[in-house]
Short mmCIF file of C-alpha atoms in Angstrom, two decimals:
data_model
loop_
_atom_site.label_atom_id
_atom_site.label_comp_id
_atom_site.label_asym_id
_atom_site.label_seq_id
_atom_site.Cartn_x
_atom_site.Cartn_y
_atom_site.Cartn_z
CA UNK S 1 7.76 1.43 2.77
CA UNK S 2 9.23 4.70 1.57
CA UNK S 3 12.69 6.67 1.68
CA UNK S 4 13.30 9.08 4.37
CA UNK S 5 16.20 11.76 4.69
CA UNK S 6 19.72 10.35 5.21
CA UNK S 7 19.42 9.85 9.08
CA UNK S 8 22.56 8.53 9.31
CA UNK S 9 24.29 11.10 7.45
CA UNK S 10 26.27 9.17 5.38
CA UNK S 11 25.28 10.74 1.76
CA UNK S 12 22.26 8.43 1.01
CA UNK S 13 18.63 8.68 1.87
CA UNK S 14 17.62 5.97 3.86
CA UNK S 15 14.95 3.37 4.11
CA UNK S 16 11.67 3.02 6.38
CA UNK S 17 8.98 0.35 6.60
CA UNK S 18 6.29 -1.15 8.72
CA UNK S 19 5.26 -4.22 10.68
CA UNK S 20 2.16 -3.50 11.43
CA UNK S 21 1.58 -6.44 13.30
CA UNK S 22 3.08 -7.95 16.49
CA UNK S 23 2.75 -5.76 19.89
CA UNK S 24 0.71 -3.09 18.07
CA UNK S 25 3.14 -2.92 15.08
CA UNK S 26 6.29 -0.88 14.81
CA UNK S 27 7.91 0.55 12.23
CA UNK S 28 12.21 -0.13 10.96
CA UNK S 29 14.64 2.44 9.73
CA UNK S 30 17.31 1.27 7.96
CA UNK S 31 20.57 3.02 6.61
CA UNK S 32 20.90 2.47 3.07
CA UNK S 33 24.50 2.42 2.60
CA UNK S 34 25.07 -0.46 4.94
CA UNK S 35 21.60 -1.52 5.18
CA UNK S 36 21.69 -1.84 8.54
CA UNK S 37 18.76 -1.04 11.52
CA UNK S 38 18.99 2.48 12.83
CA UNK S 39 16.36 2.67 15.13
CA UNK S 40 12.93 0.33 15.45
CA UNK S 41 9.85 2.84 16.52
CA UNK S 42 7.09 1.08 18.75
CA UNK S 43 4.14 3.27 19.94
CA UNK S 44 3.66 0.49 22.49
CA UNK S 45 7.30 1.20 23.88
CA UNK S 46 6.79 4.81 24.42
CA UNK S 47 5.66 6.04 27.06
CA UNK S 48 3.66 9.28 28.06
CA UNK S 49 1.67 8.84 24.74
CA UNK S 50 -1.08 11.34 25.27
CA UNK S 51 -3.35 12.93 22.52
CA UNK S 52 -6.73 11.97 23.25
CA UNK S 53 -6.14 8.87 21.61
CA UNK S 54 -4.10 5.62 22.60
CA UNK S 55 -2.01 4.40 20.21
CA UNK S 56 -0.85 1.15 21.55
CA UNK S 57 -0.90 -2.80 21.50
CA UNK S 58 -3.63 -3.39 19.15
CA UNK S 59 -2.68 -0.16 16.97
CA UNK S 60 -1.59 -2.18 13.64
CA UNK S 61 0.97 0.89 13.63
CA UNK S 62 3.02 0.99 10.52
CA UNK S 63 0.35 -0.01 8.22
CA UNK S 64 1.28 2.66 5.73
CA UNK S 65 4.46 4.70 6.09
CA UNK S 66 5.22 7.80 4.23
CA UNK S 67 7.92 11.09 4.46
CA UNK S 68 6.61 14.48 5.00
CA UNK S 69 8.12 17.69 5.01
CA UNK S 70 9.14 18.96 8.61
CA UNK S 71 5.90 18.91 11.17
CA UNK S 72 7.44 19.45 14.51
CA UNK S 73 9.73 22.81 13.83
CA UNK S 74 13.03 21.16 13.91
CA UNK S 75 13.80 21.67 9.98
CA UNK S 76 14.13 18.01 9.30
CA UNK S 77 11.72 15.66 7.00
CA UNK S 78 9.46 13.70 9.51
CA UNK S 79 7.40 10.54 9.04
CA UNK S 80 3.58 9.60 9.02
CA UNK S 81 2.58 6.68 9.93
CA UNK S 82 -0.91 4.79 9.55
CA UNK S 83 -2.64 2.55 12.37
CA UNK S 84 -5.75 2.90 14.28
CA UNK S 85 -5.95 4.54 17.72
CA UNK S 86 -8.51 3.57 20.32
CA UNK S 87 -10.78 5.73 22.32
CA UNK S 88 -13.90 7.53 22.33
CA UNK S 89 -17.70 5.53 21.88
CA UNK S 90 -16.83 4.31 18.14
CA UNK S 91 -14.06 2.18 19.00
CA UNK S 92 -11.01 1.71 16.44
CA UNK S 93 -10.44 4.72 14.14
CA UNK S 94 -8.25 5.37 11.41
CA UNK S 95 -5.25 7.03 12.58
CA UNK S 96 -2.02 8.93 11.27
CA UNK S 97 0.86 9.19 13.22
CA UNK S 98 3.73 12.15 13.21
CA UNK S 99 7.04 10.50 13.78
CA UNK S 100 9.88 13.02 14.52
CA UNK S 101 12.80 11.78 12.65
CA UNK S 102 15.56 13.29 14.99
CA UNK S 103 13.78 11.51 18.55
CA UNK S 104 11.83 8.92 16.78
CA UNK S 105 9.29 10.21 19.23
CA UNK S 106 5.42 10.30 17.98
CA UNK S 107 4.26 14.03 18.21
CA UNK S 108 1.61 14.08 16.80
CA UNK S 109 -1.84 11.92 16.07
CA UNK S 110 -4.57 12.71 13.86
CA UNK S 111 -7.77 10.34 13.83
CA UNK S 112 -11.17 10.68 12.00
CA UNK S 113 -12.96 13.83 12.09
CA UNK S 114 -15.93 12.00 13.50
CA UNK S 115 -14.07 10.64 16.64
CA UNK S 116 -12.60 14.33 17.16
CA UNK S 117 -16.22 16.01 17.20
CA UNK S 118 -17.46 13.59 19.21
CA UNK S 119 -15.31 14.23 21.71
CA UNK S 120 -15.14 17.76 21.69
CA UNK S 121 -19.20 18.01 22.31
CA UNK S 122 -18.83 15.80 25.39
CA UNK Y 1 -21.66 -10.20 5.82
CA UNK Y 2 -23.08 -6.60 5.52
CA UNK Y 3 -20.25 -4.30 3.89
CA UNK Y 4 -19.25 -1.14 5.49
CA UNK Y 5 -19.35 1.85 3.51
CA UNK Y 6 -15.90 3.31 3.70
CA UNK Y 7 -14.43 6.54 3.14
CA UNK Y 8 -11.74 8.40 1.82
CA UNK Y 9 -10.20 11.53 4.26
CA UNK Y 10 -8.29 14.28 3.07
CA UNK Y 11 -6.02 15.39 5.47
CA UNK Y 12 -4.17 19.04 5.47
CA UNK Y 13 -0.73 18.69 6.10
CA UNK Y 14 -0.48 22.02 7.78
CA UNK Y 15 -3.33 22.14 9.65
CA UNK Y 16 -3.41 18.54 10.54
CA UNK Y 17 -7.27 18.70 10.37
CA UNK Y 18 -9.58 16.46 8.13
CA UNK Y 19 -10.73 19.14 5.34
CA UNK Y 20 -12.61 16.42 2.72
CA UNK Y 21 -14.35 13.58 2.99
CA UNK Y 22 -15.31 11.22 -0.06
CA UNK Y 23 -17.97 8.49 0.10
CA UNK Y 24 -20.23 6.68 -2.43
CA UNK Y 25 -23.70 7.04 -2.67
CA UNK Y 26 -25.96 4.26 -0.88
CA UNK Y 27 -25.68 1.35 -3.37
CA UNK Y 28 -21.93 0.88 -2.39
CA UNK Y 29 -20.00 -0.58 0.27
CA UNK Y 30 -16.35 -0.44 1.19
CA UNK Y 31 -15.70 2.61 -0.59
CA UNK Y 32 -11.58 3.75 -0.04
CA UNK Y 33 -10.87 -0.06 -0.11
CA UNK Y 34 -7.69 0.26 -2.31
CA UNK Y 35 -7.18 3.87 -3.33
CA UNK Y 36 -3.68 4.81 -5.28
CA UNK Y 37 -2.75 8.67 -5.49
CA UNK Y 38 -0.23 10.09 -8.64
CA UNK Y 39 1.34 13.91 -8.77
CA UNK Y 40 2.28 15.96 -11.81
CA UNK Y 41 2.87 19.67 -11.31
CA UNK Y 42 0.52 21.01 -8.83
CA UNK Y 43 -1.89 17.92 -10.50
CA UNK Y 44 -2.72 15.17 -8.01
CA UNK Y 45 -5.20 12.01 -8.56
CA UNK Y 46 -6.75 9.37 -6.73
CA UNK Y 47 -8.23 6.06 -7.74
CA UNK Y 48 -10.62 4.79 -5.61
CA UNK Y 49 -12.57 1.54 -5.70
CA UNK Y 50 -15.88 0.42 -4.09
CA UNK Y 51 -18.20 -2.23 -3.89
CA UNK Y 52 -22.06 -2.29 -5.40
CA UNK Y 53 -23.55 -3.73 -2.50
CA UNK Y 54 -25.37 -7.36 -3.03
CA UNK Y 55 -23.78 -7.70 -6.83
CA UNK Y 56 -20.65 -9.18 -7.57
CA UNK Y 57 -19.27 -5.93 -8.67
CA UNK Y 58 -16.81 -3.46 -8.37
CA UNK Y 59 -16.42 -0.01 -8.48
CA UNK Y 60 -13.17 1.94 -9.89
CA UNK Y 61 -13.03 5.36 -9.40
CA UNK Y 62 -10.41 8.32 -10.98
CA UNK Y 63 -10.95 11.34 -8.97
CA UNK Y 64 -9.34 14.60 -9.70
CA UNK Y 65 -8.23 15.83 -6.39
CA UNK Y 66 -8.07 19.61 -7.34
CA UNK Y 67 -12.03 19.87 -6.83
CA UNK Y 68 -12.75 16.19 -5.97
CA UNK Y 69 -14.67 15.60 -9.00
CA UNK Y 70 -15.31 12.42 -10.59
CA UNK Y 71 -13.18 11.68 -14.07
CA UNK Y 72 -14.41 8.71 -14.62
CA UNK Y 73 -16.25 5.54 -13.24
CA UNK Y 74 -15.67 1.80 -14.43
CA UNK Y 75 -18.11 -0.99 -13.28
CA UNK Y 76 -15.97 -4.29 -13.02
CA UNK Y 77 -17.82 -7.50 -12.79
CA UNK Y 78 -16.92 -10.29 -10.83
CA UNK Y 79 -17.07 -13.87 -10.31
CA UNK Y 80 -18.86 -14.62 -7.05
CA UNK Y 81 -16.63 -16.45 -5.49
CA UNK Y 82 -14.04 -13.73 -5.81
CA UNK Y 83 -16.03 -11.46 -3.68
CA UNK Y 84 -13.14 -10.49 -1.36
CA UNK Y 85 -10.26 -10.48 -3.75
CA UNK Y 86 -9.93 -6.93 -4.72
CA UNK Y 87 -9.12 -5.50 -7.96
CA UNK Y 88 -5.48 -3.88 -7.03
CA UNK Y 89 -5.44 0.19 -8.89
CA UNK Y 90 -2.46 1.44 -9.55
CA UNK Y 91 -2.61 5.09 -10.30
CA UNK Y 92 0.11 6.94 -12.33
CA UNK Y 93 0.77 9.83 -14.72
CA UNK Y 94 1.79 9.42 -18.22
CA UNK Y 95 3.13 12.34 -19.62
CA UNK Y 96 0.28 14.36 -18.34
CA UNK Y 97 -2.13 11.96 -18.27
CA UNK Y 98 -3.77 9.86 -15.53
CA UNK Y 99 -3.51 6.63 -16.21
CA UNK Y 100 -4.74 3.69 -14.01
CA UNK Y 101 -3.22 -0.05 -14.02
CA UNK Y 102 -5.51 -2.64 -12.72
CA UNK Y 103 -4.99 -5.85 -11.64
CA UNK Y 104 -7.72 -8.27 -11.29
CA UNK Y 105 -8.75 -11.68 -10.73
CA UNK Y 106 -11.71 -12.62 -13.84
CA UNK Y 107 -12.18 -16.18 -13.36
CA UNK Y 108 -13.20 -17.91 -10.15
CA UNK Y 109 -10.04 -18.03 -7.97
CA UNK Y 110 -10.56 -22.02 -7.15
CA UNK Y 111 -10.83 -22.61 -10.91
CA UNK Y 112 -8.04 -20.64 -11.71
CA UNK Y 113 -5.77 -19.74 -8.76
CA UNK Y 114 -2.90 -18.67 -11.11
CA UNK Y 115 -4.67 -16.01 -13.42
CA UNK Y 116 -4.56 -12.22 -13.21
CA UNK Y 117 -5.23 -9.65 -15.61
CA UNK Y 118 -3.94 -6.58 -15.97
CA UNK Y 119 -5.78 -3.70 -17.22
CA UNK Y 120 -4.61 -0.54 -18.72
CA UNK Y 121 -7.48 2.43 -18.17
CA UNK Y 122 -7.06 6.10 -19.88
CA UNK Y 123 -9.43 8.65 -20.38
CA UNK Y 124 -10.64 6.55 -23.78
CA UNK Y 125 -11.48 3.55 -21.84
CA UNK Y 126 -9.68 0.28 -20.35
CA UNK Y 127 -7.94 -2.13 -22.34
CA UNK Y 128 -6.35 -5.38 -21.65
CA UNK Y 129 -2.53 -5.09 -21.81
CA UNK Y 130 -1.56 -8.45 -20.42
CA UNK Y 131 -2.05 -11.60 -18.27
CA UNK Y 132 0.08 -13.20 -15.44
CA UNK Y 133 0.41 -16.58 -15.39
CA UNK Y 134 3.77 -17.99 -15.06
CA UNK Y 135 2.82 -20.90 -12.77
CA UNK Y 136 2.76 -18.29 -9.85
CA UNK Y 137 -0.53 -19.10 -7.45
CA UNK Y 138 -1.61 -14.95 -7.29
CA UNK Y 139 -4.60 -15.76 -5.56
CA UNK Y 140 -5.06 -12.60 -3.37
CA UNK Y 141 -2.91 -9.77 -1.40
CA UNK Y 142 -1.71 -8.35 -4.52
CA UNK Y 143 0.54 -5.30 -4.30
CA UNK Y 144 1.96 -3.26 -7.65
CA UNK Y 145 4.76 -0.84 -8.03
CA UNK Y 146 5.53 1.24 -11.05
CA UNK Y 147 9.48 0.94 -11.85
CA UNK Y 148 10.43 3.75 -13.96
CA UNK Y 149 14.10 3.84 -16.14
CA UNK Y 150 16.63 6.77 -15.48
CA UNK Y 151 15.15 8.40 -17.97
CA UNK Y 152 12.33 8.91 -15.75
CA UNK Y 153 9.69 6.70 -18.29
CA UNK Y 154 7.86 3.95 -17.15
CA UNK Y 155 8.97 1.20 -18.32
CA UNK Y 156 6.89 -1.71 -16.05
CA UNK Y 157 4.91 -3.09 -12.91
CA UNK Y 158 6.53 -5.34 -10.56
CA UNK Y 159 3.64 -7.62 -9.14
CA UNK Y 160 3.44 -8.98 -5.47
CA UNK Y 161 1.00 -11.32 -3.64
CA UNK Y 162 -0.06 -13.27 -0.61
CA UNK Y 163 -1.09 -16.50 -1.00
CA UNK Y 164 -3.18 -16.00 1.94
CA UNK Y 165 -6.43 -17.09 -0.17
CA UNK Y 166 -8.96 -18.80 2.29
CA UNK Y 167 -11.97 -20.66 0.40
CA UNK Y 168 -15.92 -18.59 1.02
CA UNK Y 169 -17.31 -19.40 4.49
CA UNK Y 170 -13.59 -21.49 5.72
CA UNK Y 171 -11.05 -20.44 7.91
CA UNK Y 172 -8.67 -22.65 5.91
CA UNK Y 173 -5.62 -20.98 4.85
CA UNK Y 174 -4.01 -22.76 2.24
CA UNK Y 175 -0.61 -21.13 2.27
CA UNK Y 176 1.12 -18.36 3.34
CA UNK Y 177 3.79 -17.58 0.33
CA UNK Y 178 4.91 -14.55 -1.19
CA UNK Y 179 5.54 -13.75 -4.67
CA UNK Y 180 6.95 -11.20 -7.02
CA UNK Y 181 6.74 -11.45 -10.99
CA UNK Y 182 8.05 -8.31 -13.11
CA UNK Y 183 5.34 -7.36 -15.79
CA UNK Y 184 7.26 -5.43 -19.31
CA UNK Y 185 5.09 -2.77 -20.17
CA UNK Y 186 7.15 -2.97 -23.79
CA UNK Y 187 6.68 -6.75 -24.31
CA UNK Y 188 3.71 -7.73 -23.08
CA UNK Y 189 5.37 -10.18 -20.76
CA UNK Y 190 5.32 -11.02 -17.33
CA UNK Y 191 8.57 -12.85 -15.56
CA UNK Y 192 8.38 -14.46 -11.77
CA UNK Y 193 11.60 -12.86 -10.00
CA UNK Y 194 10.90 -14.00 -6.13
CA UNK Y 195 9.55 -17.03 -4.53
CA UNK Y 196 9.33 -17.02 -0.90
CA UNK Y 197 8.72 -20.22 -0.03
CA UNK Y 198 9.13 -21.14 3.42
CA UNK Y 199 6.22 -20.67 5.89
CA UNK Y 200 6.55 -17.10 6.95
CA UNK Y 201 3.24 -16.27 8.50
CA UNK Y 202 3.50 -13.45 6.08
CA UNK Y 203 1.02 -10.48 6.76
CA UNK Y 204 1.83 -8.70 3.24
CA UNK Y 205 4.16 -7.53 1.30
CA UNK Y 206 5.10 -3.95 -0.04
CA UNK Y 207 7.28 -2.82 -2.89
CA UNK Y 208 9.28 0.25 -3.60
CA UNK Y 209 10.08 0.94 -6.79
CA UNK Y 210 13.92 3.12 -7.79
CA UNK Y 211 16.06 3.07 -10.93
CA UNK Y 212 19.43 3.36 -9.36
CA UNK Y 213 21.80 2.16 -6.83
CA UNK Y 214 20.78 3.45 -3.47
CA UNK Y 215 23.67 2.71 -1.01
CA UNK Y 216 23.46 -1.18 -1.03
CA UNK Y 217 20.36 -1.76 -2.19
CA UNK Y 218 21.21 -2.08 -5.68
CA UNK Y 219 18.65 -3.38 -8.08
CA UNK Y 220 15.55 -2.20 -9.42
CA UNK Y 221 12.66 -2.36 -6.16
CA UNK Y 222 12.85 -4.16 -2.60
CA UNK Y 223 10.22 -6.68 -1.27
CA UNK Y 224 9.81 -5.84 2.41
CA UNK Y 225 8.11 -8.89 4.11
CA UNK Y 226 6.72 -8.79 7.49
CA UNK Y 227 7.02 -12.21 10.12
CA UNK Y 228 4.30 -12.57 13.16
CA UNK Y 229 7.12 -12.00 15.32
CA UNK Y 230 7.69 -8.08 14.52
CA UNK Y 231 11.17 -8.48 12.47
CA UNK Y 232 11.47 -8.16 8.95
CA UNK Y 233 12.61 -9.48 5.77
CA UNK Y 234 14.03 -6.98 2.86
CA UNK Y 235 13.92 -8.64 -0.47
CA UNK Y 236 16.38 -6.81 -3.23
CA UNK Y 237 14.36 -7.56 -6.58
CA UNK Y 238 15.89 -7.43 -9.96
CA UNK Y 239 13.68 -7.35 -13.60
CA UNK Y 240 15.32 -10.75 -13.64
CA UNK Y 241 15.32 -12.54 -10.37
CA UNK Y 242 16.27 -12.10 -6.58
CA UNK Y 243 19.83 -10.56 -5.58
CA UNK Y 244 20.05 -10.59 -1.82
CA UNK Y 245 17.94 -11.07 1.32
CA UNK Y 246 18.18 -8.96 4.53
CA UNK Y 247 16.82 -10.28 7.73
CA UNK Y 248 15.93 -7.50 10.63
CA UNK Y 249 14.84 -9.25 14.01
CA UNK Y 250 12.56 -6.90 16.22
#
């Protein structure tokens, strides 16, 4: 659970947390001032998720959440997000997720180094 | 079961590549179980715990992140039967001191489902600074969260657990409750402020921590509880009890 910018614009930061469980796990953001859902972000919901690495029903995405300065160019605060991801020969991996907080698209997915260098020498 | 041995990744935040990686040495197991990072300045620490493999003891680590060095190691022993009921660090900074809260189970969890102790560890050593009690079953999942006043000082811990506690070698669960208690860091005193009651399936709880009004979550932290189903529950927590629940469906 942490505070991310004021998405809704409406003077006050707001609010994210996770649900790592269900469909994969997703992750709430709500405004503060009215403390009411803004959006719901679900890996398993998106679609053309491709970075090596599948993020999806079994992902326990939303684990950890936690705001980070801007990561995809746009100027605004983004949001990483902890799960596993699934691929490669060792199975489940620890995972962080880049959540862009103006599409509430994932852009970005970084997993253990191990599962990176293994595929790169294949 | 054999434990795995865990690590601990450092991740750039620019380069989004993995530039550290922090293990134990072979006696341990689990190592990165619980960690807890605090910031001062351009100061940043990490406590880590670990398992000594085949001993009913834990590891708790304080590890300077500037040049990943060790600041100190504590060896915390166990009961048995409390194998998988970690020891929850809490890492903060004190002034400009790293200081470490610990809460842990001492006693054999079937004995004494309702103890915890908390711990106070600085440089010096680790003290005890208090128990929790208060007819609250904090038998595992427990969560802390520093609350500081507006004048930036800590002032105490709120507590959470998951009575998710399953008896060695059962798949019995014996309750799924949640449960907040607010520990005075002046006093001495710990004081149960949530109950959740009802069956909730819960899968844990989390706690954030702020000293003023924040739009309408007005208090002094929130309880976010999470249902099978994917929805939510937002608890508003005060010092002295509950003030409001929010439900979010999926």
């Amino acid at each position: 659970m942490c505070w991310v910018r004021d998405v809704d614009e409406d003077g006050v930061e707001d609010l994210a947390f996770g649900c790592p469980i269900g469909l994969g796990g997703s992750v709430f953001v709500l405004g503060s001032r009215r403390a009411a859902k803004i959006t719901t972000i679900e890996p398993s919901m998106q679609e053309g998720l491709d970075f090596g690495h599948r993020i999806d029903i079994s992902s326990s995405f939303g684990t950890q959440v936690c705001a980070v300065p801007d990561q995809d160019g746009d100027v605004l605060d983004d949001l990483l997000v902890a799960g596993t991801s699934f691929g490669g020969a060792r199975g489940a991996q620890a995972a962080l997720s880049v959540v862009s907080t103006k599409t509430w698209k994932i852009v970005r997915v970084v997993v253990d180094r191990e599962l990176a260098k293994a595929k790169s020498d294949k | 079961m054999k434990p795995r041995a865990g690590r601990v990744l450092v991740v750039d935040p620019v380069k989004w590549t993995i530039v550290r990686e922090l293990a134990g040495d072979g006696s341990e197991g689990e190592f990165g179980g619980l960690c807890s990072a605090a910031h001062t300045g351009d100061r940043s620490y990490l406590a880590v715990t670990s398992v000594v493999k085949g001993e009913p003891r834990w590891l708790l680590r304080l590890i300077d992140v500037a040049d990943l060095s060790t600041v100190w190691t504590d060896t915390i022993e166990i009961d048995p039967s409390n194998r998988h009921s970690y020891p929850n660090p809490l890492c903060v900074v004190d002034g400009d001191d790293p200081v470490v809260f610990l809460l842990e189970r001492s006693k054999a969890a079937l004995d004494d489902p309702e103890h915890l102790v908390l711990w106070r560890r600085v440089l010096k050593g680790r003290t005890c600074i208090g128990h929790l009690r208060d007819g609250y079953l904090l038998r595992s999942g427990q969560n802390t969260c520093p609350h500081y006043d507006l004048k930036g000082k800590l002032d105490g811990i709120f507590v959470s657990s998951i009575d998710d506690y399953s008896p060695p070698d059962t798949r019995l669960f014996f309750e799924n409750q949640s449960r907040v208690a607010w520990f005075d860091l002046a006093t001495g005193k710990s004081v149960p402020v949530c109950r959740t009651a009802e069956d909730t399936a819960a899968a844990g709880v989390e706690l954030l921590g702020f000293s003023a009004p924040h739009g309408r979550f007005v208090g002094d932290a929130i309880a976010v509880r999470r249902v099978r189903a994917g929805g939510g529950q937002l608890v508003m927590l005060t010092r002295r009890g509950t003030v409001s629940q929010l439900e979010f469906p999926a």
